[in-house]
């Protein structure tokens, strides 16, 4: 049966992820340190601003946005480009390329298993803690549904961006450099570092036309802005879907083109 | 036996270093991409300040140029640790695999030999970026440009860098006693982000902790006060060089204690 093939790959990913408990704790602790830092920074920033609401965001809105941004960022981090890079260097990638399933699909199934575990172990606790800490400032309603829908699309867009970067590693010997550049670009342009509403107008307009905002900013906007009409919601999710298709096609084309010229050292 | 003078160590250092540079130069593309990646990370750091200051007037009374100075200073003071002591990041693997034993058999100081094996060139890119940031902020803030202040800056940077090195040494040496030592190293690296911001944004408890327990404050904030807020400088700031030397010596002793007690893995 076709489905069971993917099912067992996902299961494998789940089991694999459950093995790395200590590194999961480390991610949570590091994340807490990061959140502590931005909490104090934004508190100081808002204290100097003089008003409570800046560009339509209160201090707690900003914190909810940034906490969820970092939770999403961590939850979606797949280390694809790192793993692909080292698999290419030592030739192990050939085993995965020879499998009777397209490599991008194979990788996606295996990694979605990891993501399911990370969703339950890191994302859910964060969401629950934040909900109680901000004292019900997160509206519980249809926005949760839109958020989940939008975040699932984000996950796939992020996967394709990662795969694209991983494919670049086939051409360069560099893994660290390429990855760090990707993290910088995605971190800033997705809104994960600073909410996009604080960007100057012209820059924000440009950033909104780029695919990166669809990863973090779109789901968070749907979560925080309960006043959006169905038309606005449709627009945001529609744009995400368009990016998903465009990047998916682009990434597949680039991968298929590159895989033909790959040279693997032994393996 | 030759007398172990500073010149003797320097000569040995350069010889070992040359081998490292040679092996790095066989991956030239990697070197360039990594350097660009490193600089991109720093540009992103400055960019996020810049974005915040487009909307907000100050962070706890610190303006854009003061923040830039602090940020640049933290980059320059991190350079010696990044360039000269980067092998600390490999210590865990070497200790774990047993390869570390080879250093114990060399007729030369273990710490010296281990550290001299790796010189991280991309740290220089970060250093240049930091110097440009400090110089730019210096001019914009109108700090007088005198021989005395330049000398003070050099001493301040060197003392601050001792703290960065010492914390790296201590965190890395944890692997002599602990199995999951990457925890300590990753956490200490995450904590270093706190050094890039004024200590005054944190609560008093954290401020005390960053002054007396984990000396984060000395990595950039206290030495920067000498130039940015001369009127706020307390006696603690003038002791930075002495604290720095003492702390570095302590970290060296701890590192050596671990190294000399190392019994290998039996292979």
Coordinates of C-alpha atoms in Angstrom, one line a residue:
Chain A
X1 CA 0.0 0.0 0.0
X2 CA 1.3 3.4 -0.9
X3 CA 0.3 5.2 2.2
X4 CA 2.0 2.9 4.6
X5 CA 5.3 3.7 2.9
X6 CA 5.0 7.3 4.0
X7 CA 3.5 6.3 7.3
X8 CA 6.5 4.3 8.3
X9 CA 8.9 7.1 7.3
X10 CA 7.0 9.5 9.5
X11 CA 7.0 6.9 12.3
X12 CA 10.8 6.6 11.9
X13 CA 11.1 10.3 12.2
X14 CA 9.1 10.3 15.4
X15 CA 11.2 7.6 17.0
X16 CA 14.4 9.3 15.9
X17 CA 13.4 12.6 17.5
X18 CA 12.4 10.9 20.8
X19 CA 16.0 9.7 21.1
X20 CA 17.3 13.2 21.4
X21 CA 15.8 14.2 24.7
X22 CA 18.8 16.1 26.1
X23 CA 19.1 18.2 23.0
X24 CA 15.4 19.0 23.2
X25 CA 15.8 20.3 26.8
X26 CA 18.8 22.3 25.6
X27 CA 16.7 23.9 22.9
X28 CA 14.1 24.8 25.5
X29 CA 16.6 26.3 27.9
X30 CA 18.4 28.3 25.3
X31 CA 15.1 29.5 24.0
X32 CA 14.1 30.6 27.5
X33 CA 17.3 32.6 27.8
X34 CA 16.6 34.2 24.5
X35 CA 13.1 35.0 25.6
X36 CA 14.3 36.5 28.9
X37 CA 16.7 38.7 27.0
X38 CA 14.1 40.0 24.5
X39 CA 11.6 40.5 27.4
X40 CA 13.9 42.9 29.2
X41 CA 14.9 44.6 25.9
X42 CA 11.4 45.2 24.7
X43 CA 10.3 46.3 28.2
X44 CA 13.0 48.9 28.2
X45 CA 12.1 49.9 24.6
X46 CA 8.4 50.3 25.5
X47 CA 9.3 52.2 28.7
X48 CA 11.2 54.7 26.6
X49 CA 8.5 55.0 24.0
X50 CA 6.2 57.0 26.2
X51 CA 3.0 55.4 24.9
X52 CA 1.5 52.0 25.5
X53 CA 0.5 51.3 21.9
X54 CA 3.1 51.6 19.2
X55 CA 2.1 50.9 15.6
X56 CA -1.0 49.1 16.9
X57 CA 1.0 46.8 19.2
X58 CA 1.1 46.8 23.0
X59 CA 4.0 45.4 24.9
X60 CA 2.2 42.1 25.5
X61 CA 1.2 41.9 21.8
X62 CA 4.8 42.3 20.9
X63 CA 5.8 39.6 23.4
X64 CA 3.2 37.2 22.2
X65 CA 4.3 37.8 18.7
X66 CA 8.0 37.2 19.5
X67 CA 7.5 34.2 21.8
X68 CA 5.4 32.5 19.2
X69 CA 7.8 33.6 16.4
X70 CA 10.6 31.9 18.3
X71 CA 8.5 28.8 19.1
X72 CA 7.5 28.5 15.4
X73 CA 11.1 29.1 14.3
X74 CA 12.4 26.3 16.6
X75 CA 9.6 24.0 15.8
X76 CA 10.2 24.4 12.0
X77 CA 14.0 24.2 12.2
X78 CA 14.7 21.0 10.3
X79 CA 18.5 21.2 9.9
X80 CA 18.0 20.0 6.3
X81 CA 20.8 22.1 4.9
X82 CA 23.2 21.0 7.6
X83 CA 22.4 17.3 7.1
X84 CA 22.3 17.5 3.4
X85 CA 25.6 19.3 3.3
X86 CA 27.4 16.7 5.4
X87 CA 25.6 13.9 3.6
X88 CA 27.0 15.3 0.3
X89 CA 30.5 15.7 1.7
X90 CA 30.8 12.1 2.9
X91 CA 28.7 10.6 0.1
X92 CA 25.9 9.1 2.2
X93 CA 23.3 11.1 0.2
X94 CA 23.6 8.5 -2.6
X95 CA 21.7 5.9 -0.5
X96 CA 18.8 8.3 -0.1
X97 CA 18.9 9.3 -3.8
X98 CA 18.6 5.6 -4.8
X99 CA 15.5 5.0 -2.8
X100 CA 12.3 4.2 -4.8
X101 CA 10.8 7.5 -3.7
X102 CA 11.7 11.0 -4.8
X103 CA 14.3 12.4 -2.5
X104 CA 12.4 15.7 -1.6
X105 CA 9.3 13.6 -0.7
X106 CA 11.4 11.1 1.3
X107 CA 13.1 13.8 3.3
X108 CA 9.8 15.6 3.9
X109 CA 8.1 12.5 5.3
X110 CA 11.1 11.6 7.6
X111 CA 11.3 15.2 8.9
X112 CA 7.5 15.6 9.4
X113 CA 7.9 12.8 12.0
X114 CA 10.5 14.9 13.8
X115 CA 8.2 17.9 13.6
X116 CA 5.2 16.1 15.1
X117 CA 7.3 15.3 18.2
X118 CA 8.7 18.9 18.4
X119 CA 5.2 20.3 18.1
X120 CA 4.0 18.3 21.1
X121 CA 7.2 18.7 23.2
X122 CA 8.2 22.3 22.6
X123 CA 5.5 24.2 20.8
X124 CA 2.4 23.1 22.8
X125 CA 3.9 23.8 26.2
X126 CA 5.1 27.2 25.0
X127 CA 1.6 28.0 23.7
X128 CA -0.1 26.9 27.0
X129 CA 2.4 28.8 29.2
X130 CA 2.1 32.0 27.1
X131 CA -1.7 31.8 27.2
X132 CA -1.7 31.7 31.0
X133 CA 1.1 34.2 31.5
X134 CA -0.6 36.9 29.4
X135 CA -3.8 36.2 31.2
X136 CA -6.1 35.4 28.4
X137 CA -4.9 38.1 26.0
X138 CA -4.9 35.6 23.3
X139 CA -8.4 35.4 21.9
X140 CA -9.7 31.8 21.6
X141 CA -11.8 31.4 18.6
X142 CA -11.7 31.0 14.8
X143 CA -8.3 32.7 14.8
X144 CA -6.7 29.5 16.3
X145 CA -8.0 27.5 13.4
X146 CA -6.6 30.1 10.9
X147 CA -3.3 30.1 12.8
X148 CA -3.0 26.3 12.6
X149 CA -3.9 26.2 9.0
X150 CA -1.5 29.0 8.1
X151 CA 1.3 27.5 10.3
X152 CA 1.0 24.2 8.4
X153 CA 1.5 26.0 5.1
X154 CA 4.5 27.8 6.7
X155 CA 6.0 24.5 7.6
X156 CA 6.0 23.4 4.0
X157 CA 7.3 26.7 2.6
X158 CA 10.1 26.6 5.2
X159 CA 10.8 23.0 4.1
X160 CA 11.2 24.1 0.5
X161 CA 13.4 27.0 1.4
X162 CA 15.6 24.7 3.4
X163 CA 15.8 22.2 0.7
X164 CA 16.7 24.9 -1.8
X165 CA 19.6 26.0 0.5
X166 CA 20.6 22.4 1.0
X167 CA 20.8 22.0 -2.8
X168 CA 23.1 25.0 -3.0
X169 CA 25.5 23.0 -0.8
X170 CA 25.9 20.6 -3.7
X171 CA 27.8 23.4 -5.5
X172 CA 29.7 24.9 -2.6
X173 CA 32.0 23.2 -0.2
X174 CA 30.6 25.5 2.5
X175 CA 27.9 24.3 4.9
X176 CA 28.3 26.6 7.9
X177 CA 28.5 29.8 5.8
X178 CA 25.5 29.0 3.6
X179 CA 23.4 28.0 6.6
X180 CA 24.3 31.0 8.7
X181 CA 23.3 33.3 5.8
X182 CA 20.0 31.5 5.4
X183 CA 19.3 31.9 9.1
X184 CA 20.1 35.6 9.0
X185 CA 17.9 36.3 6.0
X186 CA 14.9 34.2 7.2
X187 CA 15.3 35.5 10.8
X188 CA 15.1 39.2 9.8
X189 CA 12.7 39.0 6.8
X190 CA 10.2 36.6 8.3
X191 CA 9.6 38.9 11.3
X192 CA 11.1 36.4 13.8
X193 CA 13.6 38.9 15.2
X194 CA 11.5 42.1 15.0
X195 CA 7.8 42.2 14.3
X196 CA 7.2 43.4 10.8
X197 CA 4.9 46.2 11.9
X198 CA 7.9 48.0 13.3
X199 CA 9.7 48.1 10.0
X200 CA 9.6 51.5 8.1
X201 CA 6.8 51.6 5.6
X202 CA 8.8 51.3 2.4
X203 CA 10.9 48.4 3.7
X204 CA 7.8 46.6 5.0
X205 CA 6.1 46.9 1.6
X206 CA 9.1 45.2 0.0
X207 CA 9.3 42.5 2.7
X208 CA 5.6 41.7 2.3
X209 CA 6.3 40.8 -1.3
X210 CA 9.0 38.3 -0.3
X211 CA 8.3 34.7 0.6
X212 CA 9.9 34.8 4.0
X213 CA 7.1 36.7 5.7
X214 CA 4.8 33.8 4.9
X215 CA 6.7 31.6 7.3
X216 CA 6.4 33.5 10.5
X217 CA 4.5 36.7 10.0
X218 CA 1.4 35.3 8.3
X219 CA 0.3 32.8 11.0
X220 CA 1.1 35.2 13.8
X221 CA -1.0 38.0 12.2
X222 CA -3.9 35.6 11.9
X223 CA -3.5 34.7 15.6
X224 CA -3.3 38.2 16.9
X225 CA -5.6 40.1 14.6
X226 CA -9.0 38.8 15.5
X227 CA -10.7 41.7 13.8
X228 CA -9.6 40.6 10.3
X229 CA -12.5 39.9 7.9
X230 CA -12.8 36.7 6.0
X231 CA -11.5 38.5 2.9
X232 CA -8.3 39.6 4.6
X233 CA -7.8 36.1 6.1
X234 CA -8.3 34.6 2.6
X235 CA -5.8 37.1 1.2
X236 CA -3.1 36.1 3.7
X237 CA -3.6 32.4 3.3
X238 CA -4.0 32.8 -0.5
X239 CA -0.7 34.5 -0.7
X240 CA 0.9 31.8 1.4
X241 CA -0.5 29.1 -1.0
X242 CA 0.8 31.0 -4.0
X243 CA 4.3 31.1 -2.4
X244 CA 4.0 27.5 -1.5
X245 CA 3.4 26.6 -5.2
X246 CA 6.0 28.9 -6.6
X247 CA 8.8 27.9 -4.2
X248 CA 7.8 24.2 -4.4
X249 CA 8.1 24.2 -8.2
X250 CA 11.2 26.3 -8.2
X251 CA 12.9 24.1 -5.6
X252 CA 12.0 20.9 -7.3
X253 CA 13.3 22.2 -10.6
X254 CA 16.5 23.3 -9.0
X255 CA 17.0 20.1 -7.2
X256 CA 16.3 17.9 -10.2
X257 CA 18.8 20.0 -12.2
X258 CA 21.5 19.9 -9.6
X259 CA 21.2 16.2 -8.7
X260 CA 22.3 15.3 -12.2
X261 CA 25.6 17.1 -11.8
X262 CA 26.3 15.9 -8.3
X263 CA 29.6 14.3 -7.7
X264 CA 29.9 12.1 -4.7
X265 CA 33.2 11.1 -3.3
X266 CA 33.0 7.4 -3.1
X267 CA 30.2 6.8 -0.6
Chain B
X1 CA 67.0 22.0 26.5
X2 CA 66.2 25.4 25.2
X3 CA 64.9 28.0 27.5
X4 CA 61.1 28.4 27.2
X5 CA 60.9 32.1 26.4
X6 CA 58.0 33.9 24.9
X7 CA 59.8 34.0 21.6
X8 CA 60.1 30.2 21.7
X9 CA 56.4 29.8 22.1
X10 CA 55.7 32.3 19.4
X11 CA 57.9 30.5 17.0
X12 CA 56.2 27.2 17.7
X13 CA 52.8 28.8 17.5
X14 CA 53.5 30.2 14.0
X15 CA 54.7 26.8 12.8
X16 CA 51.6 25.0 14.0
X17 CA 49.4 27.8 12.7
X18 CA 50.9 27.6 9.2
X19 CA 49.7 24.0 8.9
X20 CA 46.2 25.0 9.9
X21 CA 46.1 27.8 7.4
X22 CA 47.4 25.5 4.7
X23 CA 44.7 23.0 5.3
X24 CA 42.0 25.7 5.4
X25 CA 43.2 27.1 2.1
X26 CA 42.3 23.9 0.3
X27 CA 38.7 24.9 1.0
X28 CA 38.9 28.4 -0.3
X29 CA 35.3 28.7 -1.3
X30 CA 34.3 27.6 2.2
X31 CA 36.5 30.3 3.7
X32 CA 35.0 33.1 1.6
X33 CA 31.4 32.0 2.2
X34 CA 32.0 31.5 5.9
X35 CA 33.5 35.0 6.2
X36 CA 30.5 36.5 4.3
X37 CA 28.2 34.5 6.5
X38 CA 29.9 35.8 9.6
X39 CA 29.6 39.4 8.5
X40 CA 26.0 38.9 7.4
X41 CA 25.2 37.8 11.0
X42 CA 26.7 41.0 12.3
X43 CA 25.0 43.2 9.7
X44 CA 21.7 41.5 10.8
X45 CA 22.5 42.5 14.4
X46 CA 23.0 46.1 13.5
X47 CA 20.0 46.1 11.2
X48 CA 17.7 44.9 14.0
X49 CA 18.9 47.9 16.2
X50 CA 18.4 50.2 13.2
X51 CA 14.9 48.9 12.7
X52 CA 13.9 49.3 16.3
X53 CA 15.3 52.8 16.3
X54 CA 13.1 53.7 13.3
X55 CA 10.1 53.4 15.5
X56 CA 11.4 53.9 19.0
X57 CA 13.5 56.8 20.3
X58 CA 15.8 54.9 22.7
X59 CA 16.4 51.8 24.7
X60 CA 16.4 52.8 28.3
X61 CA 18.0 56.1 27.5
X62 CA 20.6 54.6 25.1
X63 CA 20.5 56.0 21.6
X64 CA 21.3 54.2 18.3
X65 CA 25.0 55.2 18.2
X66 CA 25.6 54.2 21.8
X67 CA 24.0 50.8 21.2
X68 CA 26.1 50.5 18.0
X69 CA 29.2 51.3 20.0
X70 CA 28.4 48.6 22.6
X71 CA 27.6 46.1 19.8
X72 CA 30.8 46.8 18.0
X73 CA 32.8 46.7 21.1
X74 CA 31.4 43.3 22.0
X75 CA 32.4 42.0 18.5
X76 CA 35.9 43.3 18.8
X77 CA 36.4 41.9 22.3
X78 CA 35.1 38.5 21.2
X79 CA 37.7 38.3 18.4
X80 CA 40.6 36.9 20.3
X81 CA 38.4 34.1 21.7
X82 CA 37.0 33.5 18.2
X83 CA 40.3 33.5 16.4
X84 CA 42.8 32.0 18.9
X85 CA 40.7 29.8 21.2
X86 CA 38.2 28.4 18.8
X87 CA 39.6 24.9 19.2
X88 CA 37.7 24.8 22.5
X89 CA 34.6 23.9 20.4
X90 CA 36.3 20.7 19.2
X91 CA 37.6 19.7 22.7
X92 CA 34.5 17.7 23.5
X93 CA 34.8 15.5 20.4
X94 CA 38.5 14.9 21.0
X95 CA 38.0 14.0 24.7
X96 CA 35.1 11.8 23.8
X97 CA 36.9 9.9 21.0
X98 CA 40.2 9.7 22.9
X99 CA 42.2 11.7 20.4
X100 CA 42.9 14.2 23.1
X101 CA 45.5 11.9 24.6
X102 CA 48.0 12.9 21.8
X103 CA 48.2 16.4 23.3
X104 CA 49.2 15.0 26.7
X105 CA 52.3 13.3 25.3
X106 CA 53.8 16.5 23.7
X107 CA 56.7 18.0 25.5
X108 CA 55.0 21.3 25.7
X109 CA 52.1 23.0 27.6
X110 CA 48.9 21.1 26.8
X111 CA 46.7 24.2 26.8
X112 CA 49.1 26.1 24.5
X113 CA 49.5 23.2 22.1
X114 CA 45.8 22.5 21.9
X115 CA 44.8 26.1 21.3
X116 CA 47.5 26.8 18.7
X117 CA 46.2 24.1 16.4
X118 CA 43.3 26.1 15.2
X119 CA 43.2 29.7 14.0
X120 CA 39.7 30.8 13.0
X121 CA 40.3 33.3 10.2
X122 CA 36.7 34.3 9.8
X123 CA 36.9 35.9 13.2
X124 CA 38.9 38.6 11.6
X125 CA 36.0 39.6 9.4
X126 CA 33.9 40.0 12.6
X127 CA 36.8 42.1 14.1
X128 CA 36.9 44.5 11.1
X129 CA 33.2 44.9 11.2
X130 CA 33.3 45.6 14.9
X131 CA 36.1 48.2 14.5
X132 CA 34.1 50.0 11.8
X133 CA 31.0 50.0 14.0
X134 CA 32.9 51.4 16.9
X135 CA 34.7 54.0 14.8
X136 CA 31.4 55.1 13.1
X137 CA 29.6 55.4 16.5
X138 CA 32.7 57.2 18.0
X139 CA 32.6 59.9 15.3
X140 CA 28.8 60.3 15.5
X141 CA 28.8 60.6 19.2
X142 CA 31.6 63.2 19.1
X143 CA 33.9 61.4 21.6
X144 CA 37.2 63.3 21.5
X145 CA 39.8 61.5 19.4
X146 CA 43.0 61.6 21.5
X147 CA 46.0 59.4 22.1
X148 CA 44.9 58.8 25.6
X149 CA 41.4 57.6 24.7
X150 CA 42.7 55.3 21.9
X151 CA 45.1 53.7 24.4
X152 CA 42.3 53.3 26.9
X153 CA 40.2 51.7 24.2
X154 CA 42.9 49.2 23.4
X155 CA 43.3 48.3 27.1
X156 CA 39.6 48.1 27.6
X157 CA 39.1 45.7 24.6
X158 CA 42.0 43.5 25.7
X159 CA 40.7 43.2 29.3
X160 CA 37.1 42.5 28.0
X161 CA 38.4 39.9 25.7
X162 CA 40.0 38.0 28.6
X163 CA 36.6 37.5 30.1
X164 CA 35.2 36.1 26.8
X165 CA 38.2 33.7 26.5
X166 CA 37.9 32.7 30.2
X167 CA 34.2 31.8 29.9
X168 CA 34.8 29.9 26.7
X169 CA 37.7 27.9 28.4
X170 CA 35.6 27.2 31.5
X171 CA 32.5 26.1 29.5
X172 CA 34.7 23.9 27.2
X173 CA 36.5 22.3 30.1
X174 CA 33.2 21.0 31.5
X175 CA 33.6 18.1 29.0
X176 CA 36.5 16.7 31.1
X177 CA 33.9 15.9 33.9
X178 CA 30.5 15.8 32.2
X179 CA 29.3 13.6 29.3
X180 CA 26.7 16.1 27.9
X181 CA 29.1 19.0 28.1
X182 CA 27.8 20.6 24.9
X183 CA 25.0 21.9 27.1
X184 CA 27.4 24.2 29.0
X185 CA 29.1 25.4 25.9
X186 CA 25.9 26.2 24.0
X187 CA 24.4 27.9 27.0
X188 CA 27.4 30.0 27.6
X189 CA 27.3 31.0 24.0
X190 CA 23.7 31.9 24.3
X191 CA 24.4 34.0 27.4
X192 CA 27.0 36.0 25.5
X193 CA 24.1 37.7 23.6
X194 CA 23.3 39.4 26.9
X195 CA 26.7 41.2 26.7
X196 CA 25.6 43.2 23.7
X197 CA 23.0 45.3 25.6
X198 CA 23.3 47.8 28.4
X199 CA 23.2 46.0 31.8
X200 CA 20.7 48.6 33.0
X201 CA 17.8 47.0 31.1
X202 CA 17.9 44.0 33.3
X203 CA 16.5 43.6 36.8
X204 CA 18.8 44.3 39.8
X205 CA 19.2 40.6 40.6
X206 CA 20.4 39.9 37.0
X207 CA 22.7 42.9 37.1
X208 CA 24.4 41.6 40.2
X209 CA 24.6 38.1 38.8
X210 CA 26.2 39.5 35.6
X211 CA 28.7 41.5 37.7
X212 CA 29.8 39.1 40.3
X213 CA 28.7 35.5 39.3
X214 CA 28.8 35.3 35.5
X215 CA 30.9 38.2 34.5
X216 CA 28.9 39.1 31.4
X217 CA 29.0 42.8 32.2
X218 CA 32.7 43.1 31.7
X219 CA 32.6 41.8 28.1
X220 CA 31.4 45.1 26.7
X221 CA 29.1 47.1 29.0
X222 CA 31.5 48.2 31.8
X223 CA 34.4 49.0 29.6
X224 CA 32.2 50.9 27.2
X225 CA 31.0 53.1 30.0
X226 CA 34.5 54.6 30.0
X227 CA 33.7 56.2 26.7
X228 CA 29.9 56.5 26.6
X229 CA 29.1 57.5 30.2
X230 CA 32.3 58.6 31.9
X231 CA 30.3 60.1 34.7
X232 CA 28.7 56.7 35.5
X233 CA 32.0 54.8 35.8
X234 CA 32.4 53.2 39.2
X235 CA 35.6 51.8 40.7
X236 CA 34.6 48.3 39.5
X237 CA 35.3 49.4 35.9
X238 CA 38.9 50.4 36.6
X239 CA 39.5 46.9 38.0
X240 CA 38.4 45.2 34.8
X241 CA 42.0 44.4 33.6
X242 CA 42.9 42.9 37.0
X243 CA 39.7 40.9 37.2
X244 CA 40.2 39.8 33.6
X245 CA 43.7 38.5 34.2
X246 CA 42.6 36.7 37.4
X247 CA 39.6 35.2 35.7
X248 CA 41.6 34.1 32.7
X249 CA 44.2 32.5 35.0
X250 CA 41.4 30.7 36.9
X251 CA 39.9 29.3 33.7
X252 CA 43.4 28.2 32.6
X253 CA 43.9 26.4 35.9
X254 CA 40.6 24.6 35.7
X255 CA 41.2 23.6 32.0
X256 CA 44.6 22.3 32.9
X257 CA 43.3 20.4 35.9
X258 CA 40.8 18.6 33.6
X259 CA 43.4 18.0 31.0
X260 CA 46.0 16.6 33.4
X261 CA 43.5 14.3 35.0
X262 CA 42.4 13.0 31.6
X263 CA 43.1 9.3 31.4
X264 CA 42.1 8.7 27.8
X265 CA 39.5 6.2 26.5
X266 CA 41.9 3.2 26.4
X267 CA 42.2 3.1 22.6

